[in-house]
Short mmCIF file of C-alpha atoms and ligand atoms in Angstrom, two decimals:
data_model
loop_
_atom_site.label_atom_id
_atom_site.label_comp_id
_atom_site.label_asym_id
_atom_site.label_seq_id
_atom_site.Cartn_x
_atom_site.Cartn_y
_atom_site.Cartn_z
CA MET A 1 27.56 44.33 44.81
CA SER A 2 28.35 46.41 41.73
CA ALA A 3 26.82 45.38 38.42
CA LEU A 4 28.69 43.44 35.77
CA LEU A 5 27.29 45.71 33.05
CA ASP A 6 26.19 49.25 33.82
CA VAL A 7 24.35 51.14 31.09
CA SER A 8 23.75 54.63 32.39
CA GLY A 9 21.70 57.31 30.61
CA VAL A 10 22.66 56.11 27.15
CA THR A 11 21.46 58.10 24.15
CA LEU A 12 22.46 56.72 20.76
CA ARG A 13 22.14 58.67 17.55
CA TYR A 14 22.81 58.03 13.87
CA LYS A 15 23.94 60.90 11.70
CA THR A 16 22.62 60.51 8.18
CA PRO A 17 23.22 63.07 5.42
CA SER A 18 19.73 64.55 5.90
CA VAL A 19 18.70 63.85 9.51
CA LEU A 20 19.91 62.97 12.95
CA VAL A 21 18.13 59.79 14.09
CA THR A 22 17.77 59.28 17.85
CA ALA A 23 17.65 55.51 18.33
CA THR A 24 17.63 55.38 22.14
CA ASP A 25 16.98 58.11 24.66
CA ARG A 26 18.74 58.01 28.05
CA VAL A 27 18.41 54.28 28.59
CA SER A 28 19.70 52.89 31.89
CA PHE A 29 19.89 49.34 33.19
CA GLN A 30 22.26 47.11 35.10
CA VAL A 31 23.04 43.47 34.41
CA ASN A 32 24.38 41.28 37.21
CA GLN A 33 26.55 38.18 36.97
CA SER A 34 24.57 35.19 35.64
CA ASP A 35 21.57 37.30 34.63
CA ARG A 36 19.60 36.34 31.55
CA PHE A 37 18.72 39.95 30.85
CA VAL A 38 16.31 40.61 27.98
CA LEU A 39 15.82 43.83 26.03
CA LEU A 40 12.23 43.70 24.75
CA GLY A 41 10.53 46.16 22.44
CA PRO A 42 8.98 46.59 19.01
CA SER A 43 11.02 46.66 15.83
CA GLY A 44 12.90 49.95 15.44
CA CYS A 45 13.04 50.79 19.18
CA GLY A 46 16.83 50.64 19.24
CA LYS A 47 17.51 47.15 20.64
CA SER A 48 20.20 46.27 18.09
CA THR A 49 21.68 49.74 18.42
CA LEU A 50 21.95 49.32 22.20
CA LEU A 51 23.51 45.88 21.85
CA LYS A 52 26.07 47.17 19.34
CA ALA A 53 26.95 49.97 21.75
CA VAL A 54 27.52 47.43 24.55
CA GLY A 55 29.63 45.52 22.02
CA GLY A 56 31.71 48.67 21.54
CA TYR A 57 30.79 49.13 17.86
CA LEU A 58 28.83 52.35 18.44
CA HIS A 59 29.48 55.17 20.87
CA PRO A 60 26.85 56.88 23.03
CA SER A 61 26.10 60.55 22.37
CA GLU A 62 25.24 60.80 26.04
CA GLY A 63 25.76 58.47 28.97
CA LYS A 64 28.20 55.71 29.74
CA ILE A 65 28.51 51.95 29.35
CA ARG A 66 30.76 50.13 31.81
CA ILE A 67 31.77 46.48 32.08
CA LYS A 68 33.19 45.56 35.48
CA GLY A 69 33.66 49.27 36.11
CA ARG A 70 35.68 49.89 32.92
CA GLU A 71 34.16 52.16 30.29
CA VAL A 72 33.43 50.44 26.98
CA THR A 73 35.24 52.27 24.18
CA GLU A 74 35.84 49.54 21.60
CA PRO A 75 34.94 45.92 20.83
CA GLY A 76 36.61 43.32 23.03
CA ALA A 77 36.81 39.57 23.65
CA ASP A 78 35.03 40.14 26.98
CA ARG A 79 31.81 40.77 24.96
CA MET A 80 30.96 38.26 22.22
CA MET A 81 27.97 38.79 19.88
CA VAL A 82 25.57 36.33 18.30
CA PHE A 83 23.43 37.82 15.52
CA GLN A 84 20.10 36.93 13.93
CA GLU A 85 21.59 36.38 10.48
CA PHE A 86 22.71 32.92 9.40
CA ASP A 87 25.73 34.34 7.52
CA GLN A 88 27.82 35.20 10.59
CA LEU A 89 30.13 32.18 10.14
CA LEU A 90 33.18 32.16 7.90
CA PRO A 91 32.03 30.13 4.87
CA TRP A 92 35.48 28.79 4.01
CA LYS A 93 36.05 27.36 7.48
CA THR A 94 34.56 24.21 9.03
CA VAL A 95 32.49 24.26 12.23
CA LEU A 96 35.60 23.42 14.27
CA GLU A 97 37.70 26.08 12.51
CA ASN A 98 34.96 28.69 12.96
CA VAL A 99 34.84 28.09 16.71
CA MET A 100 38.64 27.96 16.99
CA PHE A 101 39.23 31.13 15.00
CA PRO A 102 38.64 33.80 17.70
CA LEU A 103 40.36 31.58 20.29
CA LEU A 104 43.51 31.64 18.15
CA VAL A 105 43.29 35.25 16.99
CA ALA A 106 41.80 37.13 19.95
CA ARG A 107 42.69 34.85 22.87
CA LYS A 108 46.00 33.75 21.31
CA LEU A 109 45.59 30.24 22.69
CA PRO A 110 48.00 27.55 21.49
CA ARG A 111 46.41 25.49 18.68
CA LYS A 112 45.93 22.34 20.77
CA GLU A 113 44.27 24.23 23.61
CA ALA A 114 42.03 26.14 21.18
CA GLU A 115 41.02 22.88 19.50
CA ASP A 116 40.20 21.14 22.78
CA ARG A 117 38.15 24.06 24.03
CA ALA A 118 36.33 24.45 20.69
CA LYS A 119 35.46 20.73 20.68
CA ALA A 120 34.09 20.97 24.22
CA TYR A 121 31.74 23.83 23.31
CA ILE A 122 30.69 22.19 20.03
CA GLU A 123 29.74 19.17 22.12
CA LYS A 124 27.72 21.43 24.46
CA VAL A 125 25.59 22.60 21.50
CA ASN A 126 25.21 19.01 20.26
CA LEU A 127 27.08 19.50 17.00
CA THR A 128 29.94 17.04 17.34
CA ARG A 129 28.63 15.10 14.36
CA ALA A 130 28.98 18.21 12.16
CA ILE A 131 32.39 19.29 13.43
CA ASN A 132 34.09 19.04 10.02
CA SER A 133 31.18 20.41 8.01
CA TYR A 134 31.16 23.74 6.20
CA PRO A 135 28.46 26.31 7.02
CA HIS A 136 26.63 26.01 3.66
CA THR A 137 25.82 22.37 4.50
CA LEU A 138 24.16 23.26 7.83
CA SER A 139 20.55 24.20 8.64
CA GLY A 140 19.78 27.62 10.08
CA GLY A 141 19.44 26.19 13.58
CA MET A 142 22.79 24.43 13.31
CA LYS A 143 24.48 27.64 12.12
CA GLN A 144 23.07 29.50 15.13
CA ARG A 145 24.37 26.76 17.43
CA VAL A 146 27.84 27.17 15.92
CA ALA A 147 27.69 30.93 16.49
CA ILE A 148 26.63 30.31 20.12
CA ALA A 149 29.46 27.79 20.62
CA ARG A 150 31.94 30.25 19.13
CA GLY A 151 30.77 33.03 21.45
CA MET A 152 30.68 30.83 24.55
CA ALA A 153 34.06 29.22 23.86
CA MET A 154 35.63 32.63 24.34
CA GLU A 155 34.18 32.59 27.85
CA PRO A 156 33.30 36.27 27.65
CA ASP A 157 32.09 38.33 30.60
CA ILE A 158 28.80 38.68 28.77
CA LEU A 159 27.26 37.06 25.70
CA LEU A 160 25.30 39.53 23.53
CA MET A 161 22.52 37.91 21.50
CA ASP A 162 20.53 39.88 18.92
CA GLU A 163 17.35 37.93 18.08
CA PRO A 164 19.41 34.81 17.37
CA PHE A 165 16.37 32.57 16.87
CA ALA A 166 13.97 35.01 15.17
CA ALA A 167 14.59 33.69 11.65
CA LEU A 168 14.13 30.02 12.59
CA ASP A 169 10.95 27.99 12.13
CA ALA A 170 8.84 27.71 15.28
CA LEU A 171 9.88 24.16 16.24
CA THR A 172 13.60 24.78 15.76
CA ARG A 173 13.29 28.07 17.64
CA ARG A 174 11.79 26.27 20.62
CA THR A 175 14.55 23.65 20.57
CA CYS A 176 17.24 26.34 20.40
CA GLN A 177 15.65 28.25 23.29
CA ASP A 178 15.54 25.06 25.39
CA GLU A 179 19.18 24.29 24.58
CA LEU A 180 20.27 27.80 25.51
CA LEU A 181 18.52 27.46 28.88
CA GLN A 182 20.14 24.05 29.40
CA LEU A 183 23.56 25.57 28.64
CA TRP A 184 22.82 28.30 31.13
CA GLU A 185 21.95 25.69 33.78
CA ASP A 186 25.36 24.11 33.14
CA THR A 187 27.56 27.19 33.22
CA LYS A 188 25.47 30.15 34.51
CA PHE A 189 26.97 32.54 31.97
CA THR A 190 25.71 36.12 31.72
CA VAL A 191 23.65 36.94 28.66
CA LEU A 192 22.07 40.10 27.28
CA PHE A 193 19.36 38.87 24.91
CA VAL A 194 17.38 41.00 22.47
CA THR A 195 13.93 40.04 21.22
CA HIS A 196 10.67 41.59 20.02
CA SER A 197 8.69 38.54 21.21
CA ILE A 198 7.06 38.78 24.65
CA ALA A 199 6.79 34.98 24.89
CA GLU A 200 10.48 34.55 24.07
CA ALA A 201 11.44 37.23 26.60
CA ILE A 202 9.54 35.40 29.35
CA LYS A 203 10.97 32.04 28.35
CA ILE A 204 14.60 33.19 28.17
CA GLY A 205 14.88 35.96 30.72
CA ASN A 206 15.11 36.20 34.47
CA ARG A 207 14.84 39.97 34.00
CA ILE A 208 13.21 41.95 31.18
CA LEU A 209 13.66 45.60 30.23
CA LEU A 210 10.70 46.96 28.30
CA LEU A 211 11.49 49.64 25.72
CA SER A 212 9.08 52.08 24.13
CA PRO A 213 8.87 52.44 20.34
CA HIS A 214 11.22 54.77 18.51
CA PRO A 215 13.14 56.36 20.13
CA GLY A 216 13.73 53.62 22.69
CA ARG A 217 13.11 54.69 26.27
CA VAL A 218 12.82 52.48 29.32
CA LYS A 219 9.15 51.77 29.99
CA ALA A 220 9.52 49.28 32.80
CA GLU A 221 11.74 46.61 34.23
CA VAL A 222 10.36 43.21 35.20
CA ASN A 223 12.64 41.43 37.64
CA ASP A 224 10.79 38.35 38.85
CA VAL A 225 10.39 36.46 35.59
CA ASP A 226 11.90 33.25 36.97
CA ARG A 227 8.98 32.92 39.37
CA VAL A 228 6.45 32.25 36.61
CA SER A 229 5.72 28.78 35.38
CA PRO A 230 4.63 27.83 31.88
CA THR A 231 2.19 25.25 33.27
CA ASP A 232 0.15 27.00 36.00
CA GLY A 233 -0.96 29.97 33.87
CA SER A 234 1.34 32.49 35.55
CA ALA A 235 3.46 32.86 32.38
CA GLY A 236 0.30 33.73 30.47
CA GLN A 237 -0.60 36.33 33.10
CA LEU A 238 2.86 37.87 32.93
CA GLU A 239 2.64 37.94 29.13
CA LYS A 240 -0.64 39.86 29.38
CA HIS A 241 0.83 42.22 31.97
CA ILE A 242 3.89 42.95 29.80
CA HIS A 243 1.67 43.45 26.76
CA GLU A 244 -0.30 46.06 28.72
CA LEU A 245 2.87 47.79 29.92
CA LEU A 246 4.24 47.92 26.36
CA PHE A 247 1.10 49.05 24.58
CA ALA A 248 -0.92 50.94 27.21
CA GLU A 249 0.01 54.40 25.93
CA GLU A 250 -0.41 53.59 22.24
CA GLY A 251 -3.86 52.15 22.95
CA ALA A 252 -4.94 55.35 24.71
CA HIS A 253 -4.39 57.55 21.64
P1 ADP B 1 15.62 47.34 16.64
O1 ADP B 1 16.82 46.46 16.71
O2 ADP B 1 14.94 47.55 17.96
O3 ADP B 1 14.64 46.90 15.60
P2 ADP B 1 17.50 49.30 15.62
O4 ADP B 1 18.46 49.46 16.72
O5 ADP B 1 17.92 48.46 14.47
O6 ADP B 1 16.10 48.81 16.20
O7 ADP B 1 17.12 50.73 15.04
C1 ADP B 1 16.71 51.81 15.86
C2 ADP B 1 16.42 53.05 15.01
O8 ADP B 1 17.64 53.51 14.45
C3 ADP B 1 15.48 52.78 13.84
O9 ADP B 1 14.66 53.91 13.67
C4 ADP B 1 16.42 52.61 12.67
O10 ADP B 1 15.79 53.01 11.48
C5 ADP B 1 17.56 53.54 13.03
N1 ADP B 1 18.85 53.06 12.47
C6 ADP B 1 19.42 51.85 12.70
N2 ADP B 1 20.59 51.75 12.06
C7 ADP B 1 20.78 52.95 11.42
C8 ADP B 1 21.82 53.48 10.60
N3 ADP B 1 22.91 52.77 10.32
N4 ADP B 1 21.66 54.75 10.14
C9 ADP B 1 20.57 55.46 10.43
N5 ADP B 1 19.56 55.02 11.20
C10 ADP B 1 19.65 53.79 11.70
MG1 MG B 2 17.24 44.71 15.70
#
């Protein structure tokens, strides 16, 4: 079976007036249908840069990114992004209008169809009661749920999530993580999820790619995350193991 997303030897660089910054160095990984694939690494290791490249917003200096065998050259409705920031919604549109907007503009659905689909996804993220509210009246967690509903309503090949819960308080973060997993149980969508938190990576992912600090290189891939349980101590063991894999080299210096 060929992978849904194939990232092969991807080096990403930023040209600034004074220096050339290498954000990632020959990173390779493959995401299969229905994977909850997590990119894990410390701040500055190039996670957001990689995600933007998969989104088609940045172009690799070396290597290739393919979705279903087609090379990614520009953004597309087959890859929807959810960001960390709470300001990703259009402030002058209601929850319903925010979720409908890409369905009308990018998918070109008839208004009735777009509205029905938007309502169904808003229901899935438990926001029906806020459907006519404007973003400034919502909590951070509610805004992130709207962004998730908007991305999922497009039914993309892959949902790209860049630390969507990192700026939430701990309790809300846990609720949002649980809801995301429940949504995944319902629809088995494919998600590429970025985080710097080992615990979040283990909770969300079935597979985790560990990246080294700047520039990001693949350190290891952990593929049996679903086998650990939060109750029998195996999640704690995996967390320790991943911590060692991530920081072994630094500790040796
Ligand atoms: P992460 O998301 O893992 O924290 P980023 O992908 O944001 O990391 O950044 C990776 C590296 O690229 C960092 O060293 C960062 O300073 C650099 N970088 C990110 N964006 C830019 C930019 N627009 N111009 C120059 N350097 C950048
Ligand atoms: Mg980032």
